[in-house]
Backbone as JSON, one array per atom type, in Angstrom:
{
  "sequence": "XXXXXXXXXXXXXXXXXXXXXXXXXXXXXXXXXXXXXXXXXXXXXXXXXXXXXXXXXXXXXXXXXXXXXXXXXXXXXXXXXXXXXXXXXXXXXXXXXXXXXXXXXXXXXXXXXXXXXXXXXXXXXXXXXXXXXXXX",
  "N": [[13.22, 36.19, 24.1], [10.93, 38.71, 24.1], [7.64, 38.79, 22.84], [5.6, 41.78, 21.09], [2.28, 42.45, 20.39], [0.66, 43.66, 18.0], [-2.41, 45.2, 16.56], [-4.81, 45.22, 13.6], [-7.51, 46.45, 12.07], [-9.37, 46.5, 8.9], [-11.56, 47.68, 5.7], [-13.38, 45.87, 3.32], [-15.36, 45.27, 0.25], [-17.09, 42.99, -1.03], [-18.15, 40.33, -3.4], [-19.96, 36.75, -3.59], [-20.76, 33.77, -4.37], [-22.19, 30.72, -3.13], [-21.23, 27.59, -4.07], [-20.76, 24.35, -4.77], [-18.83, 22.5, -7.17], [-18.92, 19.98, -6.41], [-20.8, 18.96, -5.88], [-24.55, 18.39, -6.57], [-26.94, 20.68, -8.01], [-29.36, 20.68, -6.42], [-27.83, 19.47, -3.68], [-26.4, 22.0, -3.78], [-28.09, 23.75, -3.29], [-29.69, 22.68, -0.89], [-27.23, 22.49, 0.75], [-26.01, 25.4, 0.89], [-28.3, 27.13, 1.03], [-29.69, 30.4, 0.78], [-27.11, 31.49, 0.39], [-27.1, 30.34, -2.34], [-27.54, 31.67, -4.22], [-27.93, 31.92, -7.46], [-26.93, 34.5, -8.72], [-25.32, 35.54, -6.96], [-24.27, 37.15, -4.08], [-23.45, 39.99, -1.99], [-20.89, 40.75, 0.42], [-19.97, 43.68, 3.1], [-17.26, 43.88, 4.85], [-14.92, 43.11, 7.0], [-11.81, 42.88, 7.92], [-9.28, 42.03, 9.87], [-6.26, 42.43, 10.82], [-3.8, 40.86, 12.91], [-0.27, 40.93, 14.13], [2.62, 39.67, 15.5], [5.81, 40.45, 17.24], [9.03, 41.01, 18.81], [9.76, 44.5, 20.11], [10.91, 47.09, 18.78], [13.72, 48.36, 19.68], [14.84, 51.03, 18.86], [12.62, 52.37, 17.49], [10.46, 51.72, 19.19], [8.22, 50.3, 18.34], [6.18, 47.04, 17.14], [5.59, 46.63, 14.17], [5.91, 49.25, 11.75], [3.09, 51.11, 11.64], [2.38, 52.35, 9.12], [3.81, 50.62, 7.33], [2.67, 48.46, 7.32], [-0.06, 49.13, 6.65], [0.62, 49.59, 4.0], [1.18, 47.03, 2.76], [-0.69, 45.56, 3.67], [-3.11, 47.1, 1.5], [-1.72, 46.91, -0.64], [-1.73, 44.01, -0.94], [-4.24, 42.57, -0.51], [-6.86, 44.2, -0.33], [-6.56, 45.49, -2.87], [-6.41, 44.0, -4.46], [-9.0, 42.13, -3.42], [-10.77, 44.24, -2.7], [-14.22, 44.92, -3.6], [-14.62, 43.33, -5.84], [-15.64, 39.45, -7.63], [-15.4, 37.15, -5.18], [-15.51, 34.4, -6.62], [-14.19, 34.67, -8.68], [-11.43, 35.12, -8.33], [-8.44, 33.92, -8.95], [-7.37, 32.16, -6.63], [-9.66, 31.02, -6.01], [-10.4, 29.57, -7.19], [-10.07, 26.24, -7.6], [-11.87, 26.06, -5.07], [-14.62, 26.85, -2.56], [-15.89, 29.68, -2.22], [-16.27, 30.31, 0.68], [-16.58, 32.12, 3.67], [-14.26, 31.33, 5.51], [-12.44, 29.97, 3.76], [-11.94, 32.57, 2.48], [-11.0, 33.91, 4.57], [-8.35, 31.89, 5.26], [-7.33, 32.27, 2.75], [-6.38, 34.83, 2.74], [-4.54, 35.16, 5.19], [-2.16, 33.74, 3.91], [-2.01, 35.28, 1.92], [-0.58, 37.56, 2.79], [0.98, 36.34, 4.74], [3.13, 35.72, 2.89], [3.85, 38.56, 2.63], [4.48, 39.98, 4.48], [7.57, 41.24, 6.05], [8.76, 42.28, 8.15], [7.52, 41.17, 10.05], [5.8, 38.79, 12.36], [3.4, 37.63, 11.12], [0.18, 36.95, 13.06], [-2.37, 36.13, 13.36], [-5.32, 36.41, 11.34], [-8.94, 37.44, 11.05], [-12.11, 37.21, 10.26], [-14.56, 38.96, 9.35], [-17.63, 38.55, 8.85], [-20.56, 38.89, 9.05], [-22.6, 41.23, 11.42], [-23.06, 38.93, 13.19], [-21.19, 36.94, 12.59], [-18.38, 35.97, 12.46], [-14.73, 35.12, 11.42], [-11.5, 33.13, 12.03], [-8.63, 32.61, 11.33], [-5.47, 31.33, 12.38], [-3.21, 29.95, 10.56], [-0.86, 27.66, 9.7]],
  "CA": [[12.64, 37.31, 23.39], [9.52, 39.22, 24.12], [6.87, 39.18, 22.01], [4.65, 42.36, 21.37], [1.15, 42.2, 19.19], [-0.52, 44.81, 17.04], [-3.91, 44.86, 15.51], [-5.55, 46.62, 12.52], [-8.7, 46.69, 10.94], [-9.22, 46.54, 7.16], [-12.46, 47.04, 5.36], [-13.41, 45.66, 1.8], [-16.34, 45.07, 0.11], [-16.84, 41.73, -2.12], [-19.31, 39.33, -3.63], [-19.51, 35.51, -4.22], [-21.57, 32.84, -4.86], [-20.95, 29.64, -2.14], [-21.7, 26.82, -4.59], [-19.93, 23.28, -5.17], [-19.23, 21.5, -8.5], [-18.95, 18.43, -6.39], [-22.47, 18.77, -5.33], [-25.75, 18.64, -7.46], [-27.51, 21.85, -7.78], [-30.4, 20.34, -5.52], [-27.26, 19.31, -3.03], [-26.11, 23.29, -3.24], [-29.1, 24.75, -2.35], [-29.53, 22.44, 0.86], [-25.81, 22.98, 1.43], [-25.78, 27.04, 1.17], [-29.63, 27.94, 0.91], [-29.94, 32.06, 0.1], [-25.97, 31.92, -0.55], [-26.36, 29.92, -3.43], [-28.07, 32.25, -5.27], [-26.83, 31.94, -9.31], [-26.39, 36.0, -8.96], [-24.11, 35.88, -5.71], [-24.02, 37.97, -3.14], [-22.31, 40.88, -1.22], [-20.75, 41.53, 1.96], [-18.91, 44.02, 3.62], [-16.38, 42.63, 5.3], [-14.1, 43.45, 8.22], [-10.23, 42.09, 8.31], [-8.63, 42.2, 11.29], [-4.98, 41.7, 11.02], [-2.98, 40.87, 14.46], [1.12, 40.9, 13.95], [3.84, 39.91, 16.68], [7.59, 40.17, 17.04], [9.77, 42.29, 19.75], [9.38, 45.59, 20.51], [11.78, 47.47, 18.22], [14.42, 49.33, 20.51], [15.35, 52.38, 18.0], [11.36, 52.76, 17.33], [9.4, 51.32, 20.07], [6.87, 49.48, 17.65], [6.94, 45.8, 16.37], [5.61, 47.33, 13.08], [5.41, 50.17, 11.75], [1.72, 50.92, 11.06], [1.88, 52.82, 7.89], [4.42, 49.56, 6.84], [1.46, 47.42, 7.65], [-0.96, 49.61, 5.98], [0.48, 49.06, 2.67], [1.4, 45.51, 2.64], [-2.71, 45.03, 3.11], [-3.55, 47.6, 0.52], [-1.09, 46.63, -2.07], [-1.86, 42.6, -1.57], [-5.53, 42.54, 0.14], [-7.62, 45.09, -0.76], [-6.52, 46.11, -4.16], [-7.13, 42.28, -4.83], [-10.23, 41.48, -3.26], [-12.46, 44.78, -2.48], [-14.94, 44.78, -5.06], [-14.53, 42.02, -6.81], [-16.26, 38.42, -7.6], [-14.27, 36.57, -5.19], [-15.51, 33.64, -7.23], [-13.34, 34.99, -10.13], [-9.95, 35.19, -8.18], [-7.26, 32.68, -9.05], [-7.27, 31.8, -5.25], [-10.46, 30.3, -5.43], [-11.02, 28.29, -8.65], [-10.62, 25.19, -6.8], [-12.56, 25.76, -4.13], [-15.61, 27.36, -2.54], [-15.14, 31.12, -1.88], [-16.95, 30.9, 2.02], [-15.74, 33.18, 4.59], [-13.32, 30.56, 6.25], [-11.43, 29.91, 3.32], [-11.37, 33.98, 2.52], [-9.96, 33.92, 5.95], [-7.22, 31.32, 4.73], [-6.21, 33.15, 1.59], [-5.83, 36.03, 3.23], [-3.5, 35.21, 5.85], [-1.39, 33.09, 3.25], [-1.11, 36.0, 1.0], [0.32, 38.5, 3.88], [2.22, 35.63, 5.56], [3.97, 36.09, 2.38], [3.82, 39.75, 1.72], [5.14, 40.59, 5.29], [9.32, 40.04, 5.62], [9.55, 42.24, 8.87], [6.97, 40.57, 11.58], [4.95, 37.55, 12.01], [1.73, 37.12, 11.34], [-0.53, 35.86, 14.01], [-3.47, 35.77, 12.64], [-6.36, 37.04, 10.45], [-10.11, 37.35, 11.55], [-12.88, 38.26, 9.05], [-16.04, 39.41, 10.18], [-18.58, 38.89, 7.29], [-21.66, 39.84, 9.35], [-21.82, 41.29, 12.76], [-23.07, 38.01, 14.15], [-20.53, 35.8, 11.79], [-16.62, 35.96, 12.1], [-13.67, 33.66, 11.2], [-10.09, 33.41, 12.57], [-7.24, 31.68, 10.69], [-4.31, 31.35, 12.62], [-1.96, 29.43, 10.26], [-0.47, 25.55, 10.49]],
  "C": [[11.17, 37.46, 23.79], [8.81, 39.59, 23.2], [5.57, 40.56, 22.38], [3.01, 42.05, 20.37], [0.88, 43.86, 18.91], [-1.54, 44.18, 16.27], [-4.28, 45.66, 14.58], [-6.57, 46.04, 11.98], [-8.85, 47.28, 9.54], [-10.92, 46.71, 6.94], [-12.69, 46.94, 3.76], [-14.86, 44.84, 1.88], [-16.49, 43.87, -1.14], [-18.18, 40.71, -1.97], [-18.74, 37.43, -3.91], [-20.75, 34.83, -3.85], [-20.76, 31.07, -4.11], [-21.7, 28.37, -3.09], [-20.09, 26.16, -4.94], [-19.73, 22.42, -6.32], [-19.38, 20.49, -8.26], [-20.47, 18.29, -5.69], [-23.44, 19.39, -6.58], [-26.23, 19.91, -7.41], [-28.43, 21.67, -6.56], [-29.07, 20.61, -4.01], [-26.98, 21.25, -2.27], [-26.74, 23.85, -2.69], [-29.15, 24.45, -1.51], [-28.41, 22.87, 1.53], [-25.78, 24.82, 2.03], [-26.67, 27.76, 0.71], [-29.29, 29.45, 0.11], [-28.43, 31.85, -0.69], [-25.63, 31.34, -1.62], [-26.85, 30.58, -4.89], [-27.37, 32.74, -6.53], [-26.23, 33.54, -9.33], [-25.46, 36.3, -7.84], [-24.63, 36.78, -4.98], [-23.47, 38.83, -2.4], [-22.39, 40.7, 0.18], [-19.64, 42.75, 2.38], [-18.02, 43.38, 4.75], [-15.5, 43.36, 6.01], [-12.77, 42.64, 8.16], [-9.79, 42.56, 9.38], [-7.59, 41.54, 10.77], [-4.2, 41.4, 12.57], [-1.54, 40.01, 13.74], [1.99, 40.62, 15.2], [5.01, 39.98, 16.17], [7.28, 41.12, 18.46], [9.2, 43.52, 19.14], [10.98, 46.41, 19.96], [12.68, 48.43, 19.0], [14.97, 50.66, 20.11], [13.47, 52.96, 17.75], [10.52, 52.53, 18.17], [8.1, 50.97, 19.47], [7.36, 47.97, 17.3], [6.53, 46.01, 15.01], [5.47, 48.56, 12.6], [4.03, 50.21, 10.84], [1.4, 51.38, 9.39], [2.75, 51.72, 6.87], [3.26, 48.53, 6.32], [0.32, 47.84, 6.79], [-0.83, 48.85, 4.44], [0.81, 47.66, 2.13], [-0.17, 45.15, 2.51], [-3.14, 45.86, 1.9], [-3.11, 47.34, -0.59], [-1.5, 44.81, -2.4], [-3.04, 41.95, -1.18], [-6.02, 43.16, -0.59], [-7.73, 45.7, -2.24], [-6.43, 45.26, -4.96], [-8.76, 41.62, -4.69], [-11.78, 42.48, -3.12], [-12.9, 45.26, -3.64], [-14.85, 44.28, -6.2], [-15.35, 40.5, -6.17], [-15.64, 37.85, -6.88], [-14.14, 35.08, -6.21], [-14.61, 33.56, -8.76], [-12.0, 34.63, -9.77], [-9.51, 33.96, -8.22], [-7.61, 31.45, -7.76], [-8.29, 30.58, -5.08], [-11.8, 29.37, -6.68], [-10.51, 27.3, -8.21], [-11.28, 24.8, -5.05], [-13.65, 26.65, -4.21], [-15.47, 28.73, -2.07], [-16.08, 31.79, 0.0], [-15.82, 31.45, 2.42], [-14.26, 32.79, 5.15], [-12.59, 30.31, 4.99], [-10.88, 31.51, 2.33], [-10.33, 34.31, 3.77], [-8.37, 33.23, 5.49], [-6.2, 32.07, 3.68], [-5.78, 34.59, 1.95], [-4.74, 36.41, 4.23], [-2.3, 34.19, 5.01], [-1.03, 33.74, 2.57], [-0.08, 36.98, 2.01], [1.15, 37.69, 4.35], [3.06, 36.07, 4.53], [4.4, 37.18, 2.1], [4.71, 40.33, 3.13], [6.69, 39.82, 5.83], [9.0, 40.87, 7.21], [8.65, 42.07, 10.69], [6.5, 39.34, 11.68], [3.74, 37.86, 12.18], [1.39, 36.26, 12.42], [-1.51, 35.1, 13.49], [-4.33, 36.78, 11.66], [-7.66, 36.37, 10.84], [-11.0, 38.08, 10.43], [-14.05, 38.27, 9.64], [-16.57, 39.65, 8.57], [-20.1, 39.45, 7.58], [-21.25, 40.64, 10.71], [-22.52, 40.21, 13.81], [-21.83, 37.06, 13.78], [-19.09, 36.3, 11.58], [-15.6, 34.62, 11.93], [-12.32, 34.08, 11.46], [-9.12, 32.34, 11.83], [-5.97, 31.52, 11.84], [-2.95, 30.39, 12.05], [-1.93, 28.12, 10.37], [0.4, 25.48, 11.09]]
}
């Protein structure tokens, strides 16, 4: 079987606060200087999804895009843009940096998509600073 890829770009806008309970306050600030500021912070934020499978022989796509669309809008975006991420479920035991936004985000679509595979997920939180998940 031949695999094809597709890509899409997502954007959402979200705050958080990168602080550790297992570290002292003193510890947080050295750890995540400006981002540990008690009032949090925003970014806009860039998703990049990338999908493979075959190359559908009745459609000539491996997804269809407006398929793809709403799988991110219904379990991405209408979850995370504009919101604390420090609030979401996802990330009350942990720290809500970029790399494990990256994680929960390709763990919720791995599950949300039945008819491709996920490759990966890339988040771009500045435009010097991105992160790539690809899965275990």
């Amino acid at each position: 079987m031949q695999t094809a890829y597709f890509g899409r770009r997502y954007m959402l806008s979200a705050s958080h606060r990168l602080h550790s309970d297992a570290l002292s306050d003193e510890a947080n600030r050295k750890t995540y200087g400006k981002c540990n500021n008690p009032h949090g912070h925003g970014h806009n934020y860039v998703v990049e999804v990338m999908v493979g499978g075959p190359v559908d022989s009745n459609t000539g796509m491996v997804v269809n895009m407006a398929t793809l669309d709403e799988v991110v809008q219904t379990s991405i975006l209408q979850r995370f843009d504009h919101t604390n991420l420090n609030l979401d479920p996802l990330f009350v035991n942990q720290v809500p940096t970029t790399e494990n936004l990256c994680r929960a985000v390709y763990t919720v679509l791995r599950d949300a998509l039945r008819t491709c595979k996920l490759e990966y997920v890339r988040v771009e939180e500045t435009e010097n600073n991105f992160f790539q998940f690809e899965g275990d």
